[in-house]
Amino acid sequence: MVLEATMICIDNSEWTRNGDYSPNRFQAQADAVNLICGAKTQSNPENTVGVMTMAGKGVRVLVTPTSDLGKILACMHGLEIGGEMNLAAAIQVAQLALKHRQNKKQQQRIIVFAGSPIKHDKKQLEMIGRKLKKNSVALDIVDYGEEDDGKPEKLEALLGAVNNNDTSHIVHVPSGQNALSDVLISTPIFTGDGEGGSGFAAAAAAAAAGGVSGFDLGVDPNLDPELALALRVSMEEERARQEAAAKKAAEEAAKQEKGGEHTSSQDVTMTEGASASASGVEDKKEDLMDDENALLQRALAMSMDDTTSSHREQRDTEMSDASAEDPDLALALQLSVQESGKDSSGQTEMTKLLADQSFVSSILASLPGVDPNDPSVKELLASMQNQAEKKEEPKEPKEDEKK
Amino acid sequence: MAAESATAIQRSQVDLSDCVDWSGVECLNQSSSHSLVNALKQGYREDDGLFLESDADEQLLIYIPFNQVVKLHSIVIKGPEEEGPKTIKLYSNREHMGFSNVNDFPPSDSTVLSEENLKGKPVILKYVKFQNVRSLTIFIEDNQSAGDITKVQKIALFGTTVETTDMKGLKKVEDH
């Protein structure tokens, strides 16, 4: 939400007739300019944007910095292509236009679309850059179009001279499939140094992707941005927590071999906590159920593994799931397996609890994403009970730790 | 003459740092790590290790607005021997100047700092030109060694206030 006055310098030289960007360089540039104007005015209503041409008959200011989006879009019509770009003069004129902005509290920024080759040399550009820095003007450069020898280096030198605390940026856009505006949307030029504008960018990206398919949360960010943001945040939180839960399950299983911890109960509380943060969107719920089933199965299977040597192979195959993802974890698991092989603690109270089907089903019922009548869950419960019964026979139950 | 001016400061002149409107203070071409605060604010400026430094070249443009009208009597500018400022131009009541228009109008006062000034000896200004000052712009044109970086350790302004209403101090009177 930085208060900013921006001058956009458009390249309308002969080089922009080229069709290597669709439909041609000039049109791609115009689309990008429209998007940028929208983003700037949306991120802060007091922002002003001005537009000027660098080539054609000469450097010309089309519209002085204004917050009226209509005026800016209108001036883009009927622009003629021709002539050669004059970067130095253009930047000077842009600086002058910014100097006479009405609201002196606005930060000054120039955005340059460099489509044609640069005829100035590095030293000149560096001097220009230093002058901009001295007057605290930020500069964004879009390097596209003509790929000249040394053009990227010259523009990088210019950026280096201007840049003060990363307020200036450069983007190199190669020609190809992607539209110029699409590439720019994800850059800091659009997102404004990572502050706001993400809402607008997300909506624009969705529109570019083509209709409703872009709104993966089922909510139009334009219609209800707060809900969309809340959904997005809780989705990310959910994913992060699931990953943490999975990782912790593998670690806890390793710890359990040393003599019993309540992995499953911890797992359950974690997945409960994770699902508590999820909002009630319908398709999200289904995803949750699948994820949680798989997660729960793995966790329970791992915690079911006993410490005796007879089950070591089974344990190893279970562990290999986790170790496939994390070689460090695999090493730790192996070490703990070797250590605990000596310990024949046998049946732990934890597995007894698991054997108690009613307890397990009550836990599962309390998880919002899991349906206890789901056949896969029922299967799992049955298999667990069998395992518990098998273990009950050879070993005596040991009342170690309380829950 | 020097002794008289020294006592003149003690007599009626006050340090005007209380009258500075900090929200509007600006400095062009300052380095981001060494900013104007180091030279202007009470605690920072006493420390000679903290200084204001120029960035792209040796010039600095400092804009100081006041929250009331003041009369400016003298100024103290401290800096290191080599990189301290040399030629100073002062402009009163000019808003938002840039490096390009410093030469457009004559300064209210200008001075060349000597070594003694850089050690803390105050520079007496043309009092008549600074009778009604709302804002002060200090343009540091070059430094002692003509190098690329100018460093300023302390800037202190001395003068008196003119009775004006401080709008922030106005409080609403309760109706009984």
Coordinates of C-alpha atoms in Angstrom, one line a residue:
Chain A
M1 CA 0.0 0.0 0.0
V2 CA 2.8 2.4 -0.7
L3 CA 1.7 5.8 -1.9
E4 CA 3.3 6.1 -5.2
A5 CA 3.4 8.2 -8.4
T6 CA 4.4 6.1 -11.4
M7 CA 5.4 7.1 -14.9
I8 CA 5.2 4.3 -17.5
C9 CA 7.5 4.6 -20.5
I10 CA 6.2 2.8 -23.5
D11 CA 8.4 1.7 -26.4
N12 CA 6.6 2.4 -29.6
S13 CA 9.6 2.0 -31.9
E14 CA 9.7 0.0 -35.1
W15 CA 11.1 -3.0 -33.2
T16 CA 7.8 -3.5 -31.5
R17 CA 6.1 -4.6 -34.8
N18 CA 7.7 -8.0 -34.4
G19 CA 5.3 -10.9 -33.8
D20 CA 7.5 -13.0 -31.5
Y21 CA 5.2 -12.1 -28.6
S22 CA 1.5 -12.7 -29.3
P23 CA -0.1 -10.9 -31.1
N24 CA 2.8 -8.5 -31.6
R25 CA 5.3 -6.9 -29.2
F26 CA 3.4 -3.7 -29.0
Q27 CA 0.0 -5.3 -28.1
A28 CA 1.6 -7.4 -25.5
Q29 CA 3.2 -4.3 -24.0
A30 CA -0.2 -2.5 -24.1
D31 CA -1.9 -5.4 -22.2
A32 CA 0.9 -5.3 -19.6
V33 CA 0.5 -1.6 -19.2
N34 CA -3.2 -1.9 -18.6
L35 CA -2.7 -4.5 -16.0
I36 CA 0.0 -2.5 -14.2
C37 CA -2.2 0.6 -14.1
G38 CA -5.0 -1.4 -12.6
A39 CA -2.8 -3.0 -10.0
K40 CA -1.3 0.3 -8.9
T41 CA -4.6 2.1 -8.5
Q42 CA -6.1 -0.8 -6.7
S43 CA -3.3 -1.3 -4.2
N44 CA -3.7 2.3 -3.1
P45 CA -6.6 4.6 -4.3
E46 CA -4.4 7.7 -4.0
N47 CA -1.7 6.3 -6.4
T48 CA -1.3 8.1 -9.6
V49 CA 0.0 6.7 -12.9
G50 CA 1.2 8.5 -16.0
V51 CA 2.1 7.3 -19.5
M52 CA 4.5 8.5 -22.0
T53 CA 6.1 7.2 -25.3
M54 CA 9.8 6.9 -25.8
A55 CA 9.9 6.6 -29.6
G56 CA 7.7 7.8 -32.4
K57 CA 8.1 11.5 -33.3
G58 CA 9.9 12.0 -30.0
V59 CA 9.5 11.5 -26.3
R60 CA 6.0 12.6 -25.5
V61 CA 3.9 12.5 -22.3
L62 CA 0.5 11.1 -23.1
V63 CA -1.1 11.6 -19.7
T64 CA 0.4 13.1 -16.6
P65 CA 0.2 11.2 -13.4
T66 CA -3.5 10.7 -12.5
S67 CA -5.6 8.2 -10.6
D68 CA -8.3 8.2 -13.3
L69 CA -7.9 4.7 -14.9
G70 CA -10.2 5.6 -17.8
K71 CA -8.0 8.4 -18.9
I72 CA -4.9 6.2 -18.9
L73 CA -6.6 3.4 -20.9
A74 CA -8.0 5.9 -23.4
C75 CA -4.6 7.4 -24.2
M76 CA -3.3 4.0 -25.2
H77 CA -5.6 4.0 -28.2
G78 CA -4.4 5.2 -31.5
L79 CA -0.7 5.0 -30.7
E80 CA 1.5 4.9 -33.8
I81 CA 4.5 2.7 -34.1
G82 CA 7.6 4.1 -35.5
G83 CA 11.0 5.7 -34.9
E84 CA 13.6 4.8 -32.5
M85 CA 13.6 4.6 -28.7
N86 CA 15.5 7.3 -26.8
L87 CA 16.0 6.0 -23.3
A88 CA 18.0 8.8 -21.7
A89 CA 15.7 11.5 -22.8
A90 CA 12.7 9.5 -21.8
I91 CA 13.9 8.9 -18.3
Q92 CA 14.7 12.6 -18.0
V93 CA 11.2 13.6 -19.1
A94 CA 9.7 11.0 -16.8
Q95 CA 11.7 12.5 -13.9
L96 CA 10.4 15.9 -14.7
A97 CA 6.8 14.7 -14.9
L98 CA 7.2 13.1 -11.5
K99 CA 8.8 16.2 -10.0
H100 CA 5.6 18.1 -10.8
R101 CA 3.3 15.6 -9.3
Q102 CA 0.5 17.2 -7.3
N103 CA 0.9 15.2 -4.1
K104 CA 4.5 15.6 -3.0
K105 CA 4.1 12.8 -0.4
Q106 CA 4.0 10.2 -3.2
Q107 CA 7.1 8.1 -3.8
Q108 CA 8.5 8.4 -7.3
R109 CA 8.7 5.4 -9.7
I110 CA 9.5 4.9 -13.4
I111 CA 8.6 1.7 -15.3
V112 CA 10.4 1.3 -18.5
F113 CA 9.5 -1.2 -21.2
A114 CA 12.7 -1.8 -23.2
G115 CA 11.8 -3.6 -26.4
S116 CA 14.4 -2.2 -28.8
P117 CA 18.2 -2.3 -28.5
I118 CA 19.8 0.3 -26.3
K119 CA 22.1 2.6 -28.1
H120 CA 23.5 4.4 -25.0
D121 CA 26.6 2.9 -23.4
K122 CA 27.0 1.6 -19.9
K123 CA 28.6 4.7 -18.5
Q124 CA 25.8 6.9 -19.6
L125 CA 23.2 4.6 -18.2
E126 CA 25.1 4.4 -14.9
M127 CA 25.1 8.2 -14.7
I128 CA 21.4 8.3 -15.4
G129 CA 20.9 5.7 -12.7
R130 CA 22.9 7.7 -10.1
K131 CA 20.8 10.8 -10.8
L132 CA 17.7 8.9 -10.3
K133 CA 19.0 7.5 -7.0
K134 CA 20.0 10.9 -5.8
N135 CA 16.5 12.1 -6.3
S136 CA 15.1 9.0 -4.7
V137 CA 13.3 7.8 -7.8
A138 CA 12.8 4.0 -8.1
L139 CA 13.1 2.3 -11.5
D140 CA 11.5 -0.9 -12.8
I141 CA 12.8 -2.3 -16.1
V142 CA 11.0 -4.8 -18.3
D143 CA 13.6 -6.3 -20.7
Y144 CA 11.7 -7.9 -23.6
G145 CA 11.7 -7.9 -27.4
E146 CA 15.0 -7.4 -29.1
E147 CA 17.8 -9.5 -27.7
D148 CA 20.7 -7.4 -28.3
D149 CA 24.3 -8.2 -27.4
G150 CA 25.0 -6.5 -24.1
K151 CA 21.4 -5.3 -23.6
P152 CA 20.8 -7.3 -20.4
E153 CA 24.2 -6.2 -19.0
K154 CA 23.5 -2.6 -19.8
L155 CA 20.1 -2.7 -18.2
E156 CA 21.6 -4.6 -15.2
A157 CA 24.2 -1.8 -14.8
L158 CA 21.4 0.8 -14.9
L159 CA 19.5 -1.1 -12.3
G160 CA 22.6 -1.4 -10.1
A161 CA 23.1 2.3 -10.2
V162 CA 19.5 3.2 -9.3
N163 CA 18.8 0.5 -6.8
N164 CA 18.4 1.6 -3.3
N165 CA 17.3 -1.1 -0.8
D166 CA 15.7 -3.3 -3.4
T167 CA 13.1 -0.8 -4.4
S168 CA 14.0 -1.1 -8.1
H169 CA 13.6 -4.3 -10.2
I170 CA 14.4 -5.7 -13.5
V171 CA 12.5 -8.5 -15.4
H172 CA 13.9 -10.3 -18.5
V173 CA 11.0 -11.7 -20.5
P174 CA 12.1 -14.1 -23.3
S175 CA 9.8 -14.4 -26.3
G176 CA 7.6 -17.5 -26.5
Q177 CA 4.3 -19.0 -25.4
N178 CA 3.6 -17.0 -22.3
A179 CA 2.1 -13.6 -22.7
L180 CA 4.1 -10.7 -21.4
S181 CA 1.5 -9.7 -18.9
D182 CA 1.3 -13.3 -17.4
V183 CA 5.0 -13.3 -16.8
L184 CA 4.9 -9.9 -15.2
I185 CA 2.0 -10.7 -12.8
S186 CA 4.3 -12.8 -10.6
T187 CA 7.1 -10.3 -10.5
P188 CA 7.7 -7.6 -7.8
I189 CA 6.9 -5.0 -10.5
F190 CA 3.3 -6.1 -10.2
T191 CA 3.1 -7.2 -6.6
G192 CA 4.7 -4.0 -5.4
D193 CA 7.7 -5.2 -3.4
G194 CA 5.7 -8.1 -2.0
E195 CA 3.2 -6.0 -0.1
G196 CA -0.3 -5.8 -1.4
G197 CA -1.7 -6.3 -4.9
S198 CA -1.7 -10.0 -4.4
G199 CA -5.5 -10.1 -4.4
F200 CA -5.6 -8.3 -7.7
A201 CA -2.8 -10.4 -9.1
A202 CA -4.6 -13.6 -8.1
A203 CA -7.8 -12.5 -9.8
A204 CA -6.0 -11.4 -12.9
A205 CA -4.1 -14.7 -13.0
A206 CA -7.4 -16.5 -12.6
A207 CA -9.0 -14.5 -15.4
A208 CA -6.0 -15.3 -17.6
A209 CA -6.2 -19.0 -16.8
G210 CA -9.7 -18.9 -18.1
G211 CA -12.8 -18.5 -16.0
V212 CA -13.9 -20.5 -13.0
S213 CA -11.2 -23.0 -13.2
G214 CA -8.8 -20.4 -11.9
F215 CA -10.7 -20.1 -8.6
D216 CA -9.5 -23.2 -7.0
L217 CA -11.2 -22.4 -3.7
G218 CA -14.6 -22.2 -5.3
V219 CA -14.8 -18.5 -4.3
D220 CA -14.3 -15.6 -6.6
P221 CA -11.6 -13.4 -5.0
N222 CA -13.2 -10.4 -6.6
L223 CA -16.6 -11.0 -5.2
D224 CA -15.5 -11.9 -1.7
P225 CA -11.8 -11.3 -1.1
E226 CA -11.9 -11.8 2.6
L227 CA -13.4 -15.2 2.4
A228 CA -11.0 -16.2 -0.4
L229 CA -8.1 -15.1 1.7
A230 CA -9.3 -16.9 4.7
L231 CA -9.8 -20.1 2.7
R232 CA -6.4 -19.8 1.1
V233 CA -4.7 -19.3 4.5
S234 CA -6.5 -22.2 6.2
M235 CA -5.7 -24.5 3.3
E236 CA -2.0 -23.7 3.6
E237 CA -2.1 -24.1 7.3
E238 CA -3.8 -27.4 6.9
R239 CA -1.3 -28.7 4.5
A240 CA 1.6 -27.6 6.7
R241 CA 0.1 -29.3 9.7
Q242 CA -0.5 -32.5 7.8
E243 CA 3.0 -32.6 6.7
A244 CA 4.2 -31.9 10.2
A245 CA 1.9 -34.6 11.5
A246 CA 3.2 -37.1 9.0
K247 CA 6.8 -36.3 9.9
K248 CA 6.0 -36.5 13.6
A249 CA 4.3 -39.8 13.2
A250 CA 7.4 -41.3 11.7
E251 CA 9.6 -39.8 14.4
E252 CA 7.2 -40.9 17.1
A253 CA 7.2 -44.4 15.8
A254 CA 11.0 -44.5 16.1
K255 CA 10.7 -43.2 19.7
Q256 CA 8.1 -45.8 20.5
E257 CA 10.5 -48.6 19.9
K258 CA 12.4 -47.4 23.0
G259 CA 9.4 -48.2 25.1
G260 CA 6.1 -46.8 24.4
E261 CA 4.6 -43.4 23.9
H262 CA 1.1 -42.6 23.0
T263 CA 1.7 -41.9 19.3
S264 CA -1.7 -42.6 18.1
S265 CA -3.3 -40.3 20.7
Q266 CA -0.9 -37.6 19.8
D267 CA -1.5 -38.2 16.2
V268 CA -5.2 -38.0 16.7
T269 CA -5.0 -34.7 18.6
M270 CA -2.8 -33.3 15.9
T271 CA -5.1 -34.3 13.1
E272 CA -7.9 -33.0 15.1
G273 CA -6.2 -29.7 15.6
A274 CA -5.4 -29.7 11.9
S275 CA -8.9 -30.4 10.8
A276 CA -10.3 -27.9 13.3
S277 CA -8.6 -25.2 11.3
A278 CA -10.2 -26.3 8.1
S279 CA -13.3 -24.4 7.0
G280 CA -16.4 -26.2 5.8
V281 CA -16.2 -26.0 2.0
E282 CA -17.6 -29.1 0.5
D283 CA -14.9 -30.3 -1.9
K284 CA -12.3 -29.5 0.7
K285 CA -13.9 -31.9 3.0
E286 CA -13.5 -34.8 0.6
D287 CA -9.9 -34.1 0.0
L288 CA -9.5 -34.0 3.8
M289 CA -11.1 -37.4 4.2
D290 CA -8.8 -39.1 1.7
D291 CA -5.7 -37.4 3.1
E292 CA -6.6 -38.2 6.7
N293 CA -7.5 -41.8 6.0
A294 CA -4.1 -42.4 4.4
L295 CA -2.4 -40.5 7.1
L296 CA -4.2 -42.3 9.9
Q297 CA -3.6 -45.7 8.4
R298 CA 0.1 -45.1 8.1
A299 CA 0.3 -43.7 11.6
L300 CA -1.6 -46.5 13.2
A301 CA 0.2 -49.1 11.2
M302 CA 3.5 -47.7 12.3
S303 CA 2.5 -47.4 15.9
M304 CA 1.2 -51.0 15.9
D305 CA 4.7 -52.3 15.2
D306 CA 6.1 -54.0 18.2
T307 CA 9.5 -53.9 19.6
T308 CA 10.3 -57.6 19.3
S309 CA 12.8 -58.9 16.8
S310 CA 10.2 -61.1 15.2
H311 CA 8.4 -58.1 13.8
R312 CA 11.5 -56.3 12.7
E313 CA 11.0 -57.1 9.0
Q314 CA 7.5 -55.9 9.1
R315 CA 8.6 -52.8 10.9
D316 CA 11.3 -52.2 8.4
T317 CA 9.0 -52.3 5.4
E318 CA 6.7 -49.9 7.2
M319 CA 9.6 -47.7 8.0
S320 CA 10.8 -47.7 4.5
D321 CA 7.8 -45.5 3.6
A322 CA 9.0 -42.8 5.9
S323 CA 12.6 -43.3 5.1
A324 CA 12.0 -43.0 1.4
E325 CA 11.2 -39.4 2.0
D326 CA 13.9 -38.6 4.4
P327 CA 17.4 -40.3 4.4
D328 CA 18.3 -38.8 7.7
L329 CA 15.2 -40.1 9.3
A330 CA 15.9 -43.5 7.9
L331 CA 19.3 -43.5 9.6
A332 CA 17.8 -42.5 12.9
L333 CA 15.2 -45.1 12.6
Q334 CA 17.7 -47.8 11.8
L335 CA 19.8 -46.8 14.8
S336 CA 16.8 -46.9 17.1
V337 CA 15.7 -50.2 15.7
Q338 CA 19.0 -51.8 16.6
E339 CA 18.9 -50.3 20.1
S340 CA 15.5 -51.3 20.9
G341 CA 15.9 -54.8 19.6
K342 CA 17.4 -55.7 23.0
D343 CA 14.3 -54.3 24.8
S344 CA 11.5 -56.8 24.8
S345 CA 9.0 -54.7 26.5
G346 CA 6.3 -56.4 24.5
Q347 CA 2.7 -55.3 24.6
T348 CA 2.3 -51.7 25.6
E349 CA -0.8 -50.1 26.9
M350 CA -1.0 -48.1 23.7
T351 CA -1.7 -51.1 21.6
K352 CA -4.2 -52.2 24.1
L353 CA -6.1 -49.0 23.7
L354 CA -6.0 -49.4 20.0
A355 CA -7.4 -52.9 20.4
D356 CA -10.3 -51.3 22.1
Q357 CA -12.4 -50.7 19.1
S358 CA -15.0 -48.6 20.7
F359 CA -12.3 -46.1 21.8
V360 CA -10.8 -45.9 18.4
S361 CA -14.1 -45.5 16.6
S362 CA -15.1 -42.8 19.1
I363 CA -11.9 -41.0 18.2
L364 CA -12.5 -41.4 14.5
A365 CA -16.1 -40.2 14.8
S366 CA -14.9 -37.0 16.4
L367 CA -12.6 -36.2 13.4
P368 CA -14.8 -34.1 11.1
G369 CA -13.3 -35.4 8.0
V370 CA -13.5 -39.2 8.7
D371 CA -16.6 -41.2 8.5
P372 CA -16.5 -44.3 10.8
N373 CA -18.8 -46.1 8.5
D374 CA -16.4 -45.7 5.6
P375 CA -15.4 -49.2 4.5
S376 CA -11.7 -48.5 4.4
V377 CA -11.8 -47.3 8.0
K378 CA -13.7 -50.4 9.1
E379 CA -11.2 -52.6 7.4
L380 CA -8.4 -50.9 9.1
L381 CA -10.1 -51.3 12.5
A382 CA -10.7 -55.0 11.9
S383 CA -7.1 -55.6 10.9
M384 CA -5.9 -53.7 13.9
Q385 CA -8.1 -55.8 16.2
N386 CA -6.7 -59.0 14.7
Q387 CA -3.2 -57.8 15.3
A388 CA -4.0 -56.9 18.8
E389 CA -5.5 -60.3 19.5
K390 CA -2.4 -62.0 18.1
K391 CA -0.1 -60.1 20.3
E392 CA -2.2 -60.6 23.4
E393 CA -1.6 -64.4 23.4
P394 CA 2.2 -64.7 23.5
K395 CA 2.8 -61.7 25.8
E396 CA 1.6 -60.5 29.0
P397 CA 0.2 -57.1 29.1
K398 CA 2.5 -54.6 30.7
E399 CA 1.0 -51.7 32.5
D400 CA 3.7 -49.2 32.0
E401 CA 2.7 -45.6 31.4
K402 CA -0.5 -44.1 32.0
K403 CA -2.2 -42.0 29.3
Chain B
M1 CA 33.3 39.8 18.0
A2 CA 33.5 36.0 18.3
A3 CA 33.1 36.2 22.1
E4 CA 30.1 38.4 21.7
S5 CA 28.4 36.0 19.3
A6 CA 29.1 33.1 21.6
T7 CA 27.3 34.9 24.4
A8 CA 24.6 35.9 22.1
I9 CA 23.7 32.3 21.7
Q10 CA 23.5 31.7 25.4
R11 CA 21.4 34.8 26.1
S12 CA 18.2 34.4 24.2
Q13 CA 18.7 31.6 21.7
V14 CA 17.2 28.2 22.2
D15 CA 18.0 24.9 20.6
L16 CA 15.2 24.6 18.1
S17 CA 15.2 20.8 18.0
D18 CA 12.0 20.8 20.0
C19 CA 10.3 22.8 17.3
V20 CA 11.2 20.5 14.5
D21 CA 8.2 18.7 12.9
W22 CA 9.8 15.2 12.7
S23 CA 7.2 13.7 10.4
G24 CA 8.1 16.0 7.6
V25 CA 11.9 15.9 7.8
E26 CA 13.5 14.7 4.6
C27 CA 16.9 14.3 3.2
L28 CA 17.8 13.6 -0.4
N29 CA 20.8 11.5 -1.4
Q30 CA 21.4 10.1 2.1
S31 CA 22.8 6.7 2.5
S32 CA 20.3 4.3 3.9
S33 CA 22.5 3.1 6.7
H34 CA 23.6 6.6 7.8
S35 CA 20.5 8.8 7.8
L36 CA 19.6 12.2 8.9
V37 CA 18.4 11.1 12.3
N38 CA 22.0 10.5 13.2
A39 CA 22.8 14.1 12.8
L40 CA 19.7 15.9 13.9
K41 CA 18.1 14.0 16.8
Q42 CA 19.1 14.8 20.4
G43 CA 20.6 11.5 21.5
Y44 CA 22.1 10.5 18.2
R45 CA 23.9 13.7 17.3
E46 CA 26.0 13.8 20.4
D47 CA 27.6 10.5 19.4
D48 CA 30.4 11.2 16.9
G49 CA 30.3 7.7 15.7
L50 CA 26.8 8.2 14.3
F51 CA 26.7 10.4 11.3
L52 CA 24.8 11.3 8.2
E53 CA 26.4 10.2 5.0
S54 CA 25.8 11.0 1.4
D55 CA 25.1 8.3 -1.1
A56 CA 25.4 8.7 -4.9
D57 CA 27.6 11.8 -4.7
E58 CA 28.8 14.4 -2.2
Q59 CA 25.8 16.7 -2.2
L60 CA 23.0 16.5 0.4
L61 CA 19.7 18.3 0.5
I62 CA 18.1 18.4 3.9
Y63 CA 14.5 19.7 4.5
I64 CA 13.5 20.6 8.0
P65 CA 9.9 21.8 8.7
F66 CA 9.0 23.4 12.0
N67 CA 5.8 23.0 13.9
Q68 CA 5.7 26.7 14.6
V69 CA 7.2 29.9 13.2
V70 CA 10.7 30.5 14.4
K71 CA 13.5 33.1 14.0
L72 CA 16.8 31.4 13.2
H73 CA 19.9 32.9 14.7
S74 CA 22.8 30.5 14.2
I75 CA 23.6 27.0 13.2
V76 CA 26.2 24.4 14.4
I77 CA 27.4 21.8 11.9
K78 CA 29.9 19.3 13.1
G79 CA 31.7 16.9 10.8
P80 CA 35.0 15.1 10.3
E81 CA 37.9 17.1 9.0
E82 CA 38.2 15.5 5.6
E83 CA 34.7 14.5 4.7
G84 CA 32.8 17.3 6.5
P85 CA 30.7 19.7 4.5
K86 CA 32.3 22.9 3.1
T87 CA 29.8 25.0 1.2
I88 CA 26.4 25.3 2.8
K89 CA 23.4 27.1 1.3
L90 CA 20.3 27.8 3.4
Y91 CA 16.9 28.4 2.0
S92 CA 14.0 29.5 4.2
N93 CA 10.4 28.6 3.5
R94 CA 11.0 26.7 0.3
E95 CA 9.0 23.4 0.2
H96 CA 10.2 20.3 -1.6
M97 CA 13.3 21.5 -3.3
G98 CA 15.2 19.2 -5.6
F99 CA 18.9 19.2 -6.7
S100 CA 17.7 20.6 -10.0
N101 CA 16.2 23.8 -8.6
V102 CA 18.7 24.7 -5.9
N103 CA 20.3 27.1 -8.3
D104 CA 17.0 28.6 -9.4
F105 CA 16.7 31.1 -6.6
P106 CA 19.2 32.7 -4.4
P107 CA 19.8 31.2 -0.9
S108 CA 18.7 33.1 2.2
D109 CA 22.2 32.7 3.4
S110 CA 25.3 30.7 2.4
T111 CA 28.5 30.0 4.2
V112 CA 31.8 28.1 3.8
L113 CA 32.6 26.1 6.9
S114 CA 36.0 26.3 8.4
E115 CA 37.8 23.7 10.5
E116 CA 36.6 25.4 13.6
N117 CA 33.1 25.3 12.5
L118 CA 33.4 21.6 11.9
K119 CA 34.5 21.2 15.5
G120 CA 31.4 22.9 16.8
K121 CA 31.8 26.6 16.5
P122 CA 28.4 28.1 15.6
V123 CA 27.9 30.0 12.3
I124 CA 26.0 33.2 12.9
L125 CA 23.4 33.7 10.2
K126 CA 21.9 36.8 8.6
Y127 CA 19.2 37.1 11.3
V128 CA 17.1 39.5 9.2
K129 CA 16.6 36.9 6.6
F130 CA 15.4 34.3 9.0
Q131 CA 12.6 36.2 10.9
N132 CA 9.7 34.1 9.8
V133 CA 10.9 30.6 9.2
R134 CA 8.4 27.8 8.7
S135 CA 10.8 25.4 7.1
L136 CA 14.5 25.3 6.4
T137 CA 16.3 23.7 3.6
I138 CA 20.0 23.0 3.9
F139 CA 21.9 22.3 0.7
I140 CA 25.4 20.9 1.3
E141 CA 27.2 21.5 -2.0
D142 CA 30.6 20.0 -1.5
N143 CA 32.9 18.8 1.3
Q144 CA 36.3 19.7 2.6
S145 CA 38.3 17.1 0.7
A146 CA 36.3 17.3 -2.5
G147 CA 35.7 13.6 -2.2
D148 CA 32.7 11.5 -3.1
I149 CA 31.2 11.1 0.3
T150 CA 30.2 13.8 2.8
K151 CA 29.7 13.1 6.4
V152 CA 27.9 15.2 9.0
Q153 CA 28.0 14.3 12.7
K154 CA 25.7 17.0 14.1
I155 CA 23.3 19.7 13.0
A156 CA 22.0 22.0 15.6
L157 CA 19.8 25.1 15.1
F158 CA 19.6 28.0 17.5
G159 CA 17.0 30.7 17.5
T160 CA 13.8 31.9 19.2
T161 CA 10.2 31.1 18.6
V162 CA 7.5 33.5 17.5
E163 CA 4.2 33.1 19.4
T164 CA 2.1 31.0 17.1
T165 CA -0.7 28.5 17.8
D166 CA 0.4 24.9 17.8
M167 CA -2.7 23.3 16.2
K168 CA -1.9 20.0 17.8
G169 CA -2.0 21.6 21.2
L170 CA -5.6 22.9 20.8
K171 CA -8.0 20.8 22.8
K172 CA -11.7 20.8 22.5
V173 CA -13.5 22.7 25.3
E174 CA -16.2 20.6 27.0
D175 CA -19.6 22.2 27.0
H176 CA -21.1 22.4 30.4

